[in-house]
Amino acid sequence: AQSVTQLGSHVSVSEGALVLLRCNYSSSVPPYLFWYVQYPNQGLQLLLKYTTGATLVKGINGFEAEFKKSETSFHLTKPSAHMSDAAEYFCAVSDYGNTPLVFGKGTRLSVIA
Amino acid sequence: NAGVTQTPKFQVLKTGQSMTLQCAQDMNHEYMSWYRQDPGMGLRLIHYSVGAGITDQGEVPNGYNVSRSTTEDFPLRLLSAAPSQTSVYFCASSSLPDSNSPLHFGNGTRLTVT
């Protein structure tokens, strides 16, 4: 079964600084990979998803993620943090076929003015 | 544009009471699922369904029942509530997972069991 590890339960950055949120998955076979964002008191929204063949995936709100098969990683980045980026971010993975999505434990991003 | 609708938004139960959390989607999605979210634990899958009449257990199914009589609805039943079931519950739907289709989430039900 797939599993996903998010390094760092809380990340704090200054406004305008680089955002880097780390995600590693367990399988040697590239699965489906996603990043979701959760704003306070809301459900999760899709930020971006991995498409086979692409190494750099662009999402909404200026976020992007780089798929590195050799490192089984799918880290999320944004060049310049904005106050509105403060939220919890979840990496998720699933295998091919009708297998459910497995989520990481989440990383809470704080943005300091 | 309703998407995934969950009711109620908040609920307080006493230990031993039963209740049903409702989930409905209007996107004709085959796949529906229930997750619970607890601090430091991320989202954990309770039950899921790949179509009407088909359900399966997830990571934490004990104490919960589901049924899928229609494509649109996927209610989650707590048979005898326990304090350990205090959590935020999310329903999510998508086209079948193997289509690389993302999940659409409801806004959650915050449940407290005293």
Short mmCIF file of C-alpha atoms in Angstrom, two decimals:
data_model
loop_
_atom_site.label_atom_id
_atom_site.label_comp_id
_atom_site.label_asym_id
_atom_site.label_seq_id
_atom_site.Cartn_x
_atom_site.Cartn_y
_atom_site.Cartn_z
CA ALA A 1 0.00 0.00 0.00
CA GLN A 2 1.10 3.51 -0.74
CA SER A 3 2.20 5.88 1.96
CA VAL A 4 3.28 9.49 1.93
CA THR A 5 5.51 11.42 4.30
CA GLN A 6 5.44 15.16 4.72
CA LEU A 7 8.51 16.53 6.45
CA GLY A 8 7.66 19.25 8.93
CA SER A 9 4.25 19.64 10.51
CA HIS A 10 4.71 23.43 10.59
CA VAL A 11 6.68 25.71 8.29
CA SER A 12 7.01 29.43 8.83
CA VAL A 13 8.26 31.84 6.16
CA SER A 14 8.43 35.59 5.74
CA GLU A 15 6.21 37.30 3.20
CA GLY A 16 8.07 37.32 -0.13
CA ALA A 17 10.29 34.39 0.78
CA LEU A 18 10.49 31.03 -0.96
CA VAL A 19 7.98 28.39 0.15
CA LEU A 20 9.19 24.77 0.14
CA LEU A 21 6.97 21.98 1.47
CA ARG A 22 8.37 18.47 1.28
CA CYS A 23 6.61 15.26 0.29
CA ASN A 24 7.99 11.77 -0.25
CA TYR A 25 6.00 8.74 -1.37
CA SER A 26 6.74 5.08 -0.79
CA SER A 27 6.37 3.32 -4.14
CA SER A 28 9.05 2.81 -6.78
CA VAL A 29 6.31 2.87 -9.42
CA PRO A 30 5.18 6.45 -10.06
CA PRO A 31 1.66 6.72 -8.69
CA TYR A 32 -0.87 9.50 -8.96
CA LEU A 33 0.32 12.47 -6.88
CA PHE A 34 -1.59 15.49 -5.68
CA TRP A 35 -1.23 18.53 -3.48
CA TYR A 36 -4.29 19.91 -1.70
CA VAL A 37 -4.72 23.07 0.36
CA GLN A 38 -7.08 23.60 3.29
CA TYR A 39 -7.98 27.07 4.48
CA PRO A 40 -9.41 27.44 7.99
CA ASN A 41 -12.85 25.88 8.48
CA GLN A 42 -13.04 24.69 4.90
CA GLY A 43 -12.69 21.48 2.97
CA LEU A 44 -9.65 20.64 0.87
CA GLN A 45 -9.07 22.16 -2.56
CA LEU A 46 -6.84 20.78 -5.29
CA LEU A 47 -3.64 22.77 -5.83
CA LEU A 48 -2.08 20.60 -8.51
CA LYS A 49 -1.72 17.01 -9.69
CA TYR A 50 1.06 15.01 -11.27
CA THR A 51 0.63 14.00 -14.88
CA THR A 52 2.75 11.14 -16.20
CA GLY A 53 5.72 12.42 -18.20
CA ALA A 54 5.89 15.87 -16.67
CA THR A 55 8.54 16.60 -14.06
CA LEU A 56 7.41 20.12 -13.19
CA VAL A 57 3.73 20.57 -12.49
CA LYS A 58 2.14 24.01 -12.25
CA GLY A 59 -0.85 24.62 -10.04
CA ILE A 60 -3.04 27.43 -8.88
CA ASN A 61 -1.97 30.51 -6.93
CA GLY A 62 1.62 30.35 -8.26
CA PHE A 63 2.47 26.98 -6.71
CA GLU A 64 4.36 24.27 -8.53
CA ALA A 65 5.73 20.85 -7.68
CA GLU A 66 8.66 18.90 -9.05
CA PHE A 67 8.40 15.14 -9.50
CA LYS A 68 11.72 13.36 -8.87
CA LYS A 69 11.43 9.63 -9.45
CA SER A 70 14.97 8.90 -8.21
CA GLU A 71 14.16 10.54 -4.88
CA THR A 72 10.47 9.44 -4.76
CA SER A 73 9.66 13.06 -3.98
CA PHE A 74 7.04 15.59 -5.01
CA HIS A 75 7.98 18.80 -3.19
CA LEU A 76 5.76 21.87 -3.43
CA THR A 77 7.28 25.31 -4.01
CA LYS A 78 6.27 28.92 -4.52
CA PRO A 79 8.89 31.58 -5.27
CA SER A 80 7.34 34.33 -3.16
CA ALA A 81 5.00 33.74 -0.23
CA HIS A 82 1.90 35.85 0.26
CA MET A 83 -0.08 36.27 3.45
CA SER A 84 -3.04 34.56 1.78
CA ASP A 85 -0.96 31.37 1.39
CA ALA A 86 -1.25 30.66 5.12
CA ALA A 87 -3.10 27.34 5.26
CA GLU A 88 -2.55 23.63 5.72
CA TYR A 89 -1.14 21.71 2.80
CA PHE A 90 -1.57 18.00 2.16
CA CYS A 91 0.30 15.73 -0.19
CA ALA A 92 -1.67 12.71 -1.40
CA VAL A 93 -0.92 9.58 -3.40
CA SER A 94 -2.81 6.73 -4.98
CA ASP A 95 -1.97 3.72 -7.09
CA TYR A 96 -3.44 2.99 -10.49
CA GLY A 97 -6.83 1.33 -10.45
CA ASN A 98 -9.67 1.97 -8.06
CA THR A 99 -7.49 2.60 -5.03
CA PRO A 100 -8.33 5.36 -2.58
CA LEU A 101 -6.22 8.43 -2.06
CA VAL A 102 -3.81 8.31 0.88
CA PHE A 103 -2.96 11.60 2.53
CA GLY A 104 0.09 12.77 4.39
CA LYS A 105 -0.29 14.26 7.85
CA GLY A 106 -0.19 17.80 6.48
CA THR A 107 2.07 20.82 6.83
CA ARG A 108 0.76 24.04 8.26
CA LEU A 109 2.25 27.07 6.52
CA SER A 110 2.49 30.36 8.39
CA VAL A 111 3.45 33.55 6.59
CA ILE A 112 4.98 36.33 8.65
CA ALA A 113 4.63 39.96 7.59
CA ASN B 1 -22.87 24.50 -8.58
CA ALA B 2 -23.50 22.72 -5.29
CA GLY B 3 -20.67 20.16 -5.62
CA VAL B 4 -20.42 18.07 -2.44
CA THR B 5 -22.87 18.99 0.31
CA GLN B 6 -22.47 17.78 3.88
CA THR B 7 -25.01 18.13 6.66
CA PRO B 8 -25.00 19.00 9.48
CA LYS B 9 -22.03 21.36 9.84
CA PHE B 10 -21.82 20.86 13.59
CA GLN B 11 -23.13 18.15 15.89
CA VAL B 12 -22.78 17.32 19.56
CA LEU B 13 -23.63 13.79 20.69
CA LYS B 14 -23.62 11.98 23.99
CA THR B 15 -21.73 8.71 24.29
CA GLY B 16 -23.86 5.86 23.00
CA GLN B 17 -26.10 7.95 20.75
CA SER B 18 -26.35 7.19 17.06
CA MET B 19 -26.54 9.56 14.14
CA THR B 20 -26.11 9.82 10.40
CA LEU B 21 -23.85 12.29 8.64
CA GLN B 22 -25.27 13.14 5.25
CA CYS B 23 -23.30 13.58 2.04
CA ALA B 24 -24.69 14.36 -1.40
CA GLN B 25 -22.99 15.24 -4.68
CA ASP B 26 -24.48 16.52 -7.92
CA MET B 27 -21.57 15.80 -10.27
CA ASN B 28 -22.55 12.23 -11.16
CA HIS B 29 -19.34 10.95 -9.59
CA GLU B 30 -18.99 7.20 -9.23
CA TYR B 31 -16.47 7.39 -6.40
CA MET B 32 -17.35 8.70 -2.94
CA SER B 33 -15.46 8.49 0.32
CA TRP B 34 -15.45 9.54 3.95
CA TYR B 35 -12.38 10.80 5.80
CA ARG B 36 -11.86 11.94 9.35
CA GLN B 37 -9.38 14.68 10.18
CA ASP B 38 -7.68 14.81 13.55
CA PRO B 39 -4.84 17.12 14.67
CA GLY B 40 -1.45 15.72 13.67
CA MET B 41 -3.03 12.72 11.94
CA GLY B 42 -3.93 14.16 8.55
CA LEU B 43 -6.94 12.65 6.81
CA ARG B 44 -7.71 9.01 7.39
CA LEU B 45 -10.05 7.06 5.16
CA ILE B 46 -13.10 5.54 6.87
CA HIS B 47 -15.12 3.98 4.04
CA TYR B 48 -15.38 4.43 0.31
CA SER B 49 -17.61 3.42 -2.59
CA VAL B 50 -16.89 2.97 -6.29
CA GLY B 51 -20.54 2.98 -7.28
CA ALA B 52 -24.10 2.39 -6.13
CA GLY B 53 -24.37 -0.82 -4.15
CA ILE B 54 -20.59 -1.14 -3.65
CA THR B 55 -18.76 -0.10 -0.49
CA ASP B 56 -15.44 -0.98 1.09
CA GLN B 57 -13.54 -0.29 4.27
CA GLY B 58 -10.73 2.17 4.60
CA GLU B 59 -8.05 2.59 7.25
CA VAL B 60 -10.33 3.33 10.24
CA PRO B 61 -13.78 1.73 9.63
CA ASN B 62 -14.62 0.52 13.15
CA GLY B 63 -17.72 2.14 14.63
CA TYR B 64 -18.99 3.42 11.29
CA ASN B 65 -21.39 2.05 8.68
CA VAL B 66 -22.08 3.21 5.15
CA SER B 67 -24.42 2.34 2.31
CA ARG B 68 -24.69 3.57 -1.27
CA SER B 69 -28.18 3.15 -2.62
CA THR B 70 -27.89 5.97 -5.17
CA THR B 71 -25.03 7.58 -7.08
CA GLU B 72 -25.68 10.94 -5.39
CA ASP B 73 -25.78 10.00 -1.70
CA PHE B 74 -23.29 8.38 0.66
CA PRO B 75 -24.38 8.66 4.31
CA LEU B 76 -22.08 7.77 7.19
CA ARG B 77 -23.69 6.20 10.27
CA LEU B 78 -22.28 6.21 13.76
CA LEU B 79 -23.92 3.28 15.52
CA SER B 80 -22.96 4.08 19.11
CA ALA B 81 -20.92 7.26 19.41
CA ALA B 82 -17.73 7.27 21.47
CA PRO B 83 -15.51 10.20 22.54
CA SER B 84 -12.78 8.81 20.23
CA GLN B 85 -15.05 9.68 17.32
CA THR B 86 -14.81 13.38 18.08
CA SER B 87 -13.37 14.69 14.83
CA VAL B 88 -14.01 16.64 11.66
CA TYR B 89 -15.52 14.46 8.96
CA PHE B 90 -15.11 15.12 5.27
CA CYS B 91 -16.97 13.57 2.39
CA ALA B 92 -15.26 13.60 -1.01
CA SER B 93 -16.16 12.44 -4.50
CA SER B 94 -14.53 12.03 -7.88
CA SER B 95 -14.70 10.16 -11.10
CA LEU B 96 -13.14 6.75 -10.51
CA PRO B 97 -9.60 7.09 -9.06
CA ASP B 98 -7.89 5.40 -11.96
CA SER B 99 -8.84 8.29 -14.19
CA ASN B 100 -6.43 10.52 -12.26
CA SER B 101 -9.41 12.59 -11.29
CA PRO B 102 -9.02 14.79 -8.22
CA LEU B 103 -11.28 14.57 -5.19
CA HIS B 104 -13.93 17.20 -4.57
CA PHE B 105 -14.47 17.82 -0.87
CA GLY B 106 -17.42 18.99 1.15
CA ASN B 107 -16.92 21.61 3.86
CA GLY B 108 -16.95 19.10 6.66
CA THR B 109 -18.99 18.14 9.71
CA ARG B 110 -17.48 18.92 13.09
CA LEU B 111 -18.60 16.25 15.55
CA THR B 112 -18.12 16.34 19.30
CA VAL B 113 -18.96 13.31 21.43
CA THR B 114 -19.22 13.96 25.17
#
